[in-house]
Coordinates of C-alpha atoms in Angstrom, one line a residue:
M1 CA -0.1 0.0 0.1
N2 CA 1.0 3.6 -0.4
K3 CA 1.1 5.9 2.4
I4 CA 0.8 9.6 3.1
K5 CA 1.6 11.9 6.2
V6 CA -1.5 13.5 7.6
P7 CA -0.8 16.9 8.8
F8 CA -3.4 17.5 11.3
K9 CA -5.0 15.5 14.3
F10 CA -7.0 12.7 12.5
N11 CA -9.2 9.8 13.4
L12 CA -10.2 7.6 10.5
E13 CA -13.1 5.9 12.3
Y14 CA -14.8 9.4 13.6
T15 CA -14.4 10.8 10.3
L16 CA -15.9 7.9 8.1
E17 CA -18.7 7.0 10.8
S18 CA -20.0 10.3 11.2
G19 CA -22.8 10.3 8.7
Q20 CA -20.9 12.3 5.9
I21 CA -20.4 9.1 3.7
F22 CA -22.5 5.9 3.6
R23 CA -20.9 3.1 1.6
I24 CA -18.0 2.1 3.7
S25 CA -17.1 -1.4 5.4
K26 CA -14.9 -2.0 8.1
I27 CA -12.0 -4.4 7.0
N28 CA -9.2 -5.5 9.5
D29 CA -7.5 -2.2 10.9
G30 CA -9.0 0.1 8.4
Y31 CA -11.9 0.7 5.8
R32 CA -12.9 -0.1 2.4
I33 CA -14.4 3.0 0.6
F34 CA -16.9 2.5 -2.3
S35 CA -17.4 5.4 -4.6
S36 CA -16.5 6.0 -8.1
V37 CA -13.4 4.0 -7.3
I38 CA -13.0 1.3 -4.7
F39 CA -10.1 1.8 -2.2
D40 CA -8.8 0.7 1.1
V41 CA -7.5 2.9 3.9
Y42 CA -5.9 2.4 7.3
F43 CA -4.4 5.2 9.6
D44 CA -1.6 4.1 11.9
G45 CA -1.6 7.5 13.8
N46 CA 0.8 9.3 11.5
Y47 CA 0.5 7.9 8.1
L48 CA -2.7 7.3 5.9
Y49 CA -2.3 4.1 3.9
Y50 CA -4.2 3.5 0.8
N51 CA -4.5 1.5 -2.6
N52 CA -6.1 1.7 -5.8
V53 CA -6.1 5.5 -6.2
D54 CA -3.4 8.0 -6.4
K55 CA -1.9 10.6 -4.0
N56 CA -3.9 13.5 -5.4
Y57 CA -7.2 11.5 -5.0
I58 CA -6.3 10.9 -1.3
M59 CA -5.2 14.5 -0.8
R60 CA -8.5 15.9 -1.8
F61 CA -10.7 13.0 -0.6
F62 CA -9.4 13.4 3.0
S63 CA -9.0 17.2 2.6
L64 CA -5.2 16.9 3.5
D65 CA -4.5 20.4 2.1
I66 CA -6.8 21.9 4.9
D67 CA -5.5 23.1 8.1
F68 CA -8.1 21.4 10.3
D69 CA -6.0 22.1 13.6
R70 CA -6.3 25.9 13.1
I71 CA -10.0 25.6 12.3
I72 CA -10.6 23.5 15.3
N73 CA -8.9 26.1 17.6
Q74 CA -11.3 28.8 16.0
I75 CA -14.6 27.0 16.7
M76 CA -13.7 25.9 20.4
L77 CA -16.1 28.9 21.6
D78 CA -17.6 27.2 24.8
N79 CA -17.5 24.1 26.9
H80 CA -20.2 22.3 24.8
I81 CA -18.2 22.5 21.5
I82 CA -14.9 21.7 23.4
K83 CA -16.6 18.7 25.1
A84 CA -17.6 17.5 21.6
I85 CA -14.2 18.1 20.2
K86 CA -12.5 16.5 23.0
A87 CA -14.5 13.4 22.7
F88 CA -14.2 12.9 18.9
E89 CA -10.6 14.5 18.4
G90 CA -9.5 14.0 14.8
L91 CA -12.6 14.2 12.8
I92 CA -12.5 16.1 9.8
I93 CA -14.6 16.8 7.0
L94 CA -14.3 14.8 3.6
T95 CA -14.2 16.0 0.2
Q96 CA -16.6 13.8 -2.0
D97 CA -17.9 13.7 -5.3
P98 CA -20.6 16.2 -6.0
Y99 CA -22.8 13.8 -8.0
E100 CA -22.6 11.0 -5.6
T101 CA -23.1 13.3 -2.5
T102 CA -26.2 14.5 -4.1
V103 CA -27.8 11.2 -4.8
S104 CA -26.6 10.0 -1.4
F105 CA -28.1 12.9 0.6
I106 CA -31.4 12.9 -1.5
C107 CA -31.7 9.3 -0.1
S108 CA -31.1 10.4 3.4
A109 CA -34.3 12.1 3.8
F110 CA -36.4 10.4 6.3
N111 CA -34.0 7.7 6.4
N112 CA -31.4 5.9 8.4
I113 CA -27.6 5.2 7.6
K114 CA -28.1 1.3 7.4
R115 CA -31.0 1.8 5.0
I116 CA -29.2 4.4 2.9
R117 CA -26.3 2.1 2.4
L118 CA -28.5 -0.6 1.4
M119 CA -30.2 1.5 -1.1
L120 CA -26.8 3.0 -2.7
D121 CA -25.3 -0.7 -2.7
K122 CA -28.2 -1.9 -4.6
V123 CA -28.4 0.9 -7.4
S124 CA -24.6 0.5 -7.7
E125 CA -25.0 -3.1 -8.5
V126 CA -27.6 -2.2 -11.2
Y127 CA -26.0 1.0 -12.6
G128 CA -22.3 0.6 -11.4
N129 CA -19.3 -1.0 -12.7
K130 CA -18.3 -4.6 -11.1
T131 CA -14.6 -4.8 -9.8
D132 CA -12.7 -7.2 -7.7
L133 CA -13.6 -5.1 -4.7
G134 CA -17.2 -4.7 -5.3
Y135 CA -19.4 -2.1 -7.6
T136 CA -18.5 1.3 -8.2
F137 CA -21.1 4.2 -7.8
P138 CA -23.0 5.0 -10.9
S139 CA -21.4 7.7 -13.3
C140 CA -23.2 11.0 -13.6
S141 CA -24.1 10.2 -17.3
V142 CA -26.5 7.4 -16.1
N143 CA -30.2 7.5 -16.7
F144 CA -32.1 6.0 -13.7
E145 CA -35.3 4.0 -14.4
E146 CA -38.0 4.6 -11.6
E147 CA -39.1 1.0 -11.9
V148 CA -35.3 -0.2 -11.2
L149 CA -35.1 2.2 -8.3
S150 CA -38.2 1.1 -6.7
K151 CA -36.8 -2.4 -6.6
C152 CA -33.7 -1.0 -5.1
G153 CA -35.8 0.4 -2.2
F154 CA -35.9 4.0 -3.0
G155 CA -39.6 4.5 -2.4
F156 CA -40.9 8.1 -3.0
R157 CA -37.3 9.0 -3.6
K158 CA -37.1 7.1 -7.2
R159 CA -38.8 10.2 -8.7
Y160 CA -36.3 12.6 -7.5
I161 CA -33.3 10.3 -8.5
S162 CA -34.7 9.4 -12.0
N163 CA -35.2 13.3 -12.6
L164 CA -31.6 13.9 -11.7
T165 CA -30.5 14.2 -15.2
Q166 CA -28.1 17.2 -14.9
N167 CA -24.5 16.4 -16.2
K168 CA -21.1 17.0 -14.9
D169 CA -21.0 20.5 -15.9
F170 CA -24.0 21.4 -13.6
F171 CA -22.1 20.0 -10.5
D172 CA -18.9 21.5 -11.6
S173 CA -20.6 25.0 -12.1
I174 CA -21.5 24.9 -8.4
Y175 CA -17.8 25.4 -7.7
K176 CA -17.9 28.9 -9.2
L177 CA -20.8 30.2 -7.2
D178 CA -21.1 31.9 -4.0
T179 CA -22.7 29.6 -1.1
K180 CA -26.1 31.5 -1.2
T181 CA -26.5 31.2 -4.9
A182 CA -25.1 27.5 -5.0
K183 CA -27.7 26.7 -2.2
I184 CA -30.3 28.2 -4.3
K185 CA -29.4 26.4 -7.3
L186 CA -29.1 22.8 -5.7
M187 CA -32.6 23.4 -4.1
N188 CA -34.1 24.0 -7.5
L189 CA -33.6 20.3 -8.1
Q190 CA -36.2 17.9 -7.1
G191 CA -35.8 16.4 -3.7
I192 CA -33.3 19.0 -2.3
G193 CA -34.6 21.0 0.8
S194 CA -32.2 23.3 2.8
K195 CA -30.7 20.4 5.0
V196 CA -29.8 18.3 2.1
A197 CA -28.5 21.3 0.0
D198 CA -26.3 22.3 3.0
C199 CA -25.1 18.6 3.4
I200 CA -24.1 18.6 -0.4
L201 CA -22.1 22.0 0.0
L202 CA -20.3 20.9 3.0
F203 CA -19.3 17.4 2.2
A204 CA -18.7 18.0 -1.5
Y205 CA -17.9 21.5 -2.0
R206 CA -16.0 22.6 1.3
R207 CA -18.5 25.3 2.2
Y208 CA -17.6 24.9 5.7
E209 CA -19.9 28.0 6.7
V210 CA -23.1 26.2 6.2
F211 CA -24.8 24.6 9.2
C212 CA -26.7 21.3 8.4
T213 CA -29.8 21.1 10.7
D214 CA -31.5 17.7 11.2
V215 CA -33.4 16.5 13.9
W216 CA -30.2 15.7 16.2
I217 CA -28.9 19.3 15.7
K218 CA -32.0 20.9 16.4
R219 CA -32.5 19.1 19.6
I220 CA -28.9 19.6 20.8
I221 CA -28.9 23.1 19.9
E222 CA -32.2 23.8 21.7
K223 CA -30.8 22.0 24.5
L224 CA -27.3 23.5 25.0
Y225 CA -28.1 27.1 23.6
F226 CA -31.8 27.8 24.1
N227 CA -32.5 26.2 27.4
N228 CA -34.6 23.3 25.8
H229 CA -36.9 25.8 24.1
K230 CA -38.0 24.9 20.9
Q231 CA -37.0 26.8 17.8
S232 CA -37.6 26.7 14.1
V233 CA -35.0 25.1 11.8
R234 CA -34.5 28.3 10.2
T235 CA -33.6 29.9 13.8
I236 CA -31.3 27.0 14.5
E237 CA -29.5 27.4 11.1
E238 CA -29.1 30.9 11.3
F239 CA -27.7 30.7 15.2
G240 CA -25.2 28.1 14.1
K241 CA -23.8 30.2 11.2
N242 CA -23.8 33.4 13.3
Y243 CA -22.3 31.8 16.4
F244 CA -19.8 29.5 14.7
G245 CA -18.9 31.6 11.7
Q246 CA -17.2 30.4 8.7
Y247 CA -16.4 27.0 10.1
A248 CA -20.0 26.4 11.3
G249 CA -20.4 23.2 9.4
I250 CA -17.3 21.7 11.0
A251 CA -18.7 22.6 14.5
Q252 CA -22.1 21.3 13.4
Q253 CA -20.6 17.8 12.6
Y254 CA -18.7 17.4 15.9
L255 CA -22.0 18.3 17.6
F256 CA -24.1 15.9 15.6
L257 CA -21.8 13.0 16.4
A258 CA -21.6 14.0 20.1
A259 CA -25.4 14.1 20.2
K260 CA -25.7 10.8 18.7
K261 CA -23.4 9.1 20.9
G262 CA -24.9 10.8 24.1
V263 CA -21.7 12.6 24.9
I264 CA -23.4 16.1 25.1

């Protein structure tokens, strides 16, 4: 296997098991990641070992060009977030393929991680390429059929995915837009609301200033910062962005995992 030095505090398990990616499998001391390519990784505390992809791919996928240590220091604003960061030190935000991230998080609506993984695995078996390690994720040029998606367990989401006919140029164009405009453009696609758009922007486009607000984040923010008083999703989103600033999305990911694990 090839190896690359990780330049910041890093935990492979916390990163991959934090709900930002779905098609992963634990193997030995590491993980197998199923995407447009399939590769294995493990981390020895200093070096990230990998196969089947090149150095540039790993650099971008694991965001190794981002100074996460500096960012983490900037979001340690109170005892709540400090507790979450200490509990899951080394959690970073991946940089995933925009098209795959879009399909994956459309599937995430009213769903759980186990079922999302099953749906994505099934659709990859039908529309992806078979390799010695498994099935790759379907390419952006694939025309999904509702009947097939239904058999893959997509339910009401089959219409959204079958209508997702935008080509690579569309997803590439998002990079050039400011975050507000990019979010509006994504939300013009069927099946994408505010939370899903924010997830796509955070996990694919490095828009760290978004604050993805699902039921877990809403509950924990109400508990920690609003004395358990109910707030609208919009209020929670705006609070997160204003309070944590340009790295709100990274703070949100720590709070999300800490809430799910019962740490805070």
